[in-house]
Amino acid sequence: MDIRILDQMPSQFARFMAELRDERIQTDPMRFRQNLRRIGSIFAYEISKELRYANASIQTPLGEKIMLTPAEEPVVASILRAGIPLHEGILSVFDRASSAFVSAYRKHDETGAFQIKLEYVSCPELQGKTLILCDPMLATGSSMAICHKTLSEYGRPAHTHIVSVIAAQEGIDFLQKQLPYSDCTLWVGSIDEELTAQSYIVPGLGDAGDLAFGQKIQG
C-alpha cells in the first residue's frame, strides 16, 4: 500500500489543519465543518492526478480545442457521521461521482473496550471502479479495515484511495497489514504517534463527529 502525506510540503493545507486542531477555533462547528470540506477538496485534487484521462474535442464559441478530460468517475464513500463534511469536500471536485455510505461506530462495554459495529451500508457497483474511502480520523485502523472489507462485497475496485485527515502510526501499520495491496493508496494529512488507552489520537483534535455535529450519547 502506497502512502502519501500532505503536510510534508508547505501549503495552505497547513492552515486548514492548524485550525482543525486549535481548540479555540473548534468552538465554531460551522468553521470546523468548512475546514474539513476544504481539506477534502485538496485531497480530491491530489487524487485526481492519479486517475485516467483521455482526449476530447471541446467546442468553444470560437472554435474547437482538444483537451484532456476524465475517462472515469470515482465512487466516494464515507463513514458516518464524521466523514460527511470530508465527503462533501471531495464531491466538490469530483462532482459527477457516485456516493457510498457506511454507518460504523465503536460499541463500548463496561470495561471500556470496544468493537466496531456496522448498521447500514448504501453503495453502488464497485467492480473495476476507483473507490475513494474517507474518514477524518484513522486511530487503530479497525473501522477503516472493516468498512473496506464490507464495501468489497459490492465489487472489487480497480484502485482504492483511503483518505484520512489525521492518522496514528499504529493505525497506518495495521492497515498496511490488512491491506497489503498495490491497488490501494493511503492519503494522510498528518501523522501523530500516540494513541490513548481509549484509542484516541494524541495530540489529534478530539472527536471529529462531535466537533462537526454536536456531542452524542455514548453507546
Short mmCIF file of N, CA, C and O in Angstrom, two decimals, residues 125-171:
data_model
loop_
_atom_site.label_atom_id
_atom_site.label_comp_id
_atom_site.label_asym_id
_atom_site.label_seq_id
_atom_site.Cartn_x
_atom_site.Cartn_y
_atom_site.Cartn_z
N GLU A 125 -22.42 -0.26 -7.50
CA GLU A 125 -21.49 -1.27 -8.02
C GLU A 125 -20.08 -0.70 -8.02
O GLU A 125 -19.83 0.41 -8.47
N LEU A 126 -19.12 -1.48 -7.49
CA LEU A 126 -17.74 -1.01 -7.39
C LEU A 126 -16.78 -1.75 -8.32
O LEU A 126 -15.62 -1.34 -8.44
N GLN A 127 -17.23 -2.78 -8.98
CA GLN A 127 -16.35 -3.60 -9.80
C GLN A 127 -15.63 -2.76 -10.87
O GLN A 127 -16.26 -2.10 -11.69
N GLY A 128 -14.29 -2.78 -10.80
CA GLY A 128 -13.49 -2.09 -11.79
C GLY A 128 -13.44 -0.58 -11.67
O GLY A 128 -12.81 0.09 -12.50
N LYS A 129 -14.04 -0.02 -10.63
CA LYS A 129 -14.08 1.44 -10.48
C LYS A 129 -12.99 1.92 -9.53
O LYS A 129 -12.30 1.13 -8.88
N THR A 130 -12.84 3.23 -9.44
CA THR A 130 -11.95 3.83 -8.46
C THR A 130 -12.78 4.20 -7.23
O THR A 130 -13.77 4.93 -7.33
N LEU A 131 -12.38 3.70 -6.08
CA LEU A 131 -13.08 3.97 -4.82
C LEU A 131 -12.25 4.92 -3.97
O LEU A 131 -11.04 4.72 -3.79
N ILE A 132 -12.90 5.97 -3.46
CA ILE A 132 -12.28 6.88 -2.50
C ILE A 132 -13.02 6.71 -1.19
O ILE A 132 -14.20 7.05 -1.08
N LEU A 133 -12.36 6.13 -0.19
CA LEU A 133 -12.97 5.85 1.11
C LEU A 133 -12.40 6.81 2.14
O LEU A 133 -11.19 6.83 2.37
N CYS A 134 -13.26 7.62 2.76
CA CYS A 134 -12.75 8.68 3.62
C CYS A 134 -13.34 8.63 5.03
O CYS A 134 -14.50 8.27 5.23
N ASP A 135 -12.51 9.01 5.99
CA ASP A 135 -12.89 9.18 7.38
C ASP A 135 -11.86 10.13 7.99
O ASP A 135 -10.66 9.94 7.76
N PRO A 136 -12.28 11.16 8.74
CA PRO A 136 -11.30 12.15 9.21
C PRO A 136 -10.18 11.58 10.08
O PRO A 136 -9.05 12.03 10.00
N MET A 137 -10.50 10.57 10.91
CA MET A 137 -9.51 10.08 11.87
C MET A 137 -9.22 8.59 11.62
O MET A 137 -10.14 7.79 11.47
N LEU A 138 -7.94 8.26 11.60
CA LEU A 138 -7.50 6.87 11.49
C LEU A 138 -6.73 6.55 12.76
O LEU A 138 -5.55 6.87 12.87
N ALA A 139 -7.41 5.96 13.74
CA ALA A 139 -6.79 5.68 15.04
C ALA A 139 -6.18 4.28 15.04
O ALA A 139 -5.02 4.10 14.70
N THR A 140 -6.97 3.27 15.39
CA THR A 140 -6.46 1.89 15.36
C THR A 140 -6.48 1.31 13.95
O THR A 140 -5.77 0.35 13.67
N GLY A 141 -7.29 1.87 13.07
CA GLY A 141 -7.44 1.35 11.72
C GLY A 141 -8.52 0.30 11.58
O GLY A 141 -8.84 -0.12 10.47
N SER A 142 -9.12 -0.11 12.69
CA SER A 142 -10.11 -1.18 12.66
C SER A 142 -11.35 -0.80 11.85
O SER A 142 -11.84 -1.58 11.04
N SER A 143 -11.88 0.40 12.10
CA SER A 143 -13.08 0.84 11.38
C SER A 143 -12.84 0.87 9.88
O SER A 143 -13.68 0.40 9.09
N MET A 144 -11.70 1.42 9.48
CA MET A 144 -11.41 1.54 8.06
C MET A 144 -11.27 0.17 7.41
O MET A 144 -11.78 -0.06 6.31
N ALA A 145 -10.60 -0.75 8.09
CA ALA A 145 -10.41 -2.08 7.53
C ALA A 145 -11.74 -2.82 7.38
O ALA A 145 -11.99 -3.46 6.36
N ILE A 146 -12.60 -2.71 8.39
CA ILE A 146 -13.90 -3.38 8.34
C ILE A 146 -14.77 -2.77 7.25
O ILE A 146 -15.44 -3.49 6.50
N CYS A 147 -14.76 -1.44 7.14
CA CYS A 147 -15.57 -0.79 6.11
C CYS A 147 -15.06 -1.15 4.71
O CYS A 147 -15.85 -1.37 3.79
N HIS A 148 -13.75 -1.21 4.54
CA HIS A 148 -13.18 -1.60 3.25
C HIS A 148 -13.62 -3.01 2.89
O HIS A 148 -14.01 -3.29 1.74
N LYS A 149 -13.57 -3.92 3.85
CA LYS A 149 -13.98 -5.31 3.61
C LYS A 149 -15.46 -5.37 3.26
O LYS A 149 -15.87 -6.11 2.34
N THR A 150 -16.29 -4.59 3.95
CA THR A 150 -17.73 -4.58 3.69
C THR A 150 -18.04 -4.06 2.29
O THR A 150 -18.84 -4.62 1.56
N LEU A 151 -17.37 -2.98 1.90
CA LEU A 151 -17.60 -2.41 0.57
C LEU A 151 -17.14 -3.34 -0.53
O LEU A 151 -17.68 -3.30 -1.65
N SER A 152 -16.16 -4.19 -0.24
CA SER A 152 -15.67 -5.12 -1.27
C SER A 152 -16.74 -6.13 -1.69
O SER A 152 -16.62 -6.77 -2.74
N GLU A 153 -17.79 -6.26 -0.89
CA GLU A 153 -18.90 -7.13 -1.26
C GLU A 153 -19.68 -6.59 -2.45
O GLU A 153 -20.47 -7.30 -3.06
N TYR A 154 -19.47 -5.31 -2.77
CA TYR A 154 -20.17 -4.67 -3.89
C TYR A 154 -19.32 -4.65 -5.16
O TYR A 154 -19.65 -3.97 -6.13
N GLY A 155 -18.22 -5.42 -5.16
CA GLY A 155 -17.34 -5.49 -6.31
C GLY A 155 -15.92 -5.08 -5.95
O GLY A 155 -15.71 -4.32 -4.99
N ARG A 156 -14.95 -5.56 -6.69
CA ARG A 156 -13.56 -5.22 -6.43
C ARG A 156 -13.16 -3.98 -7.23
O ARG A 156 -13.12 -4.01 -8.46
N PRO A 157 -12.84 -2.88 -6.55
CA PRO A 157 -12.42 -1.68 -7.28
C PRO A 157 -11.09 -1.89 -8.00
O PRO A 157 -10.26 -2.71 -7.59
N ALA A 158 -10.90 -1.16 -9.08
CA ALA A 158 -9.62 -1.20 -9.77
C ALA A 158 -8.54 -0.59 -8.88
O ALA A 158 -7.38 -1.03 -8.90
N HIS A 159 -8.91 0.44 -8.13
CA HIS A 159 -7.98 1.06 -7.19
C HIS A 159 -8.79 1.70 -6.07
O HIS A 159 -9.86 2.26 -6.31
N THR A 160 -8.26 1.63 -4.85
CA THR A 160 -8.89 2.26 -3.69
C THR A 160 -7.97 3.32 -3.12
O THR A 160 -6.79 3.05 -2.84
N HIS A 161 -8.50 4.53 -2.94
CA HIS A 161 -7.79 5.61 -2.27
C HIS A 161 -8.45 5.82 -0.91
O HIS A 161 -9.63 6.17 -0.83
N ILE A 162 -7.70 5.58 0.16
CA ILE A 162 -8.20 5.79 1.52
C ILE A 162 -7.71 7.15 1.99
O ILE A 162 -6.52 7.46 1.91
N VAL A 163 -8.64 7.97 2.47
CA VAL A 163 -8.33 9.34 2.87
C VAL A 163 -8.58 9.51 4.37
O VAL A 163 -9.67 9.21 4.86
N SER A 164 -7.58 10.01 5.07
CA SER A 164 -7.71 10.30 6.50
C SER A 164 -6.99 11.61 6.80
O SER A 164 -5.85 11.80 6.37
N VAL A 165 -7.66 12.50 7.51
CA VAL A 165 -7.07 13.80 7.81
C VAL A 165 -5.92 13.67 8.80
O VAL A 165 -4.83 14.19 8.60
N ILE A 166 -6.17 12.96 9.90
CA ILE A 166 -5.14 12.70 10.91
C ILE A 166 -5.10 11.21 11.20
O ILE A 166 -6.14 10.60 11.45
N ALA A 167 -3.91 10.64 11.19
CA ALA A 167 -3.76 9.21 11.42
C ALA A 167 -2.73 8.97 12.51
O ALA A 167 -1.75 9.71 12.66
N ALA A 168 -2.96 7.93 13.30
CA ALA A 168 -1.95 7.43 14.23
C ALA A 168 -1.07 6.44 13.51
O ALA A 168 -1.53 5.69 12.64
N GLN A 169 0.19 6.42 13.86
CA GLN A 169 1.10 5.49 13.21
C GLN A 169 0.65 4.05 13.41
O GLN A 169 0.77 3.21 12.50
N GLU A 170 0.07 3.75 14.57
CA GLU A 170 -0.43 2.40 14.84
C GLU A 170 -1.52 2.01 13.84
O GLU A 170 -1.56 0.87 13.37
N GLY A 171 -2.41 2.95 13.53
CA GLY A 171 -3.47 2.68 12.56
C GLY A 171 -2.92 2.45 11.17
O GLY A 171 -3.41 1.58 10.43
#
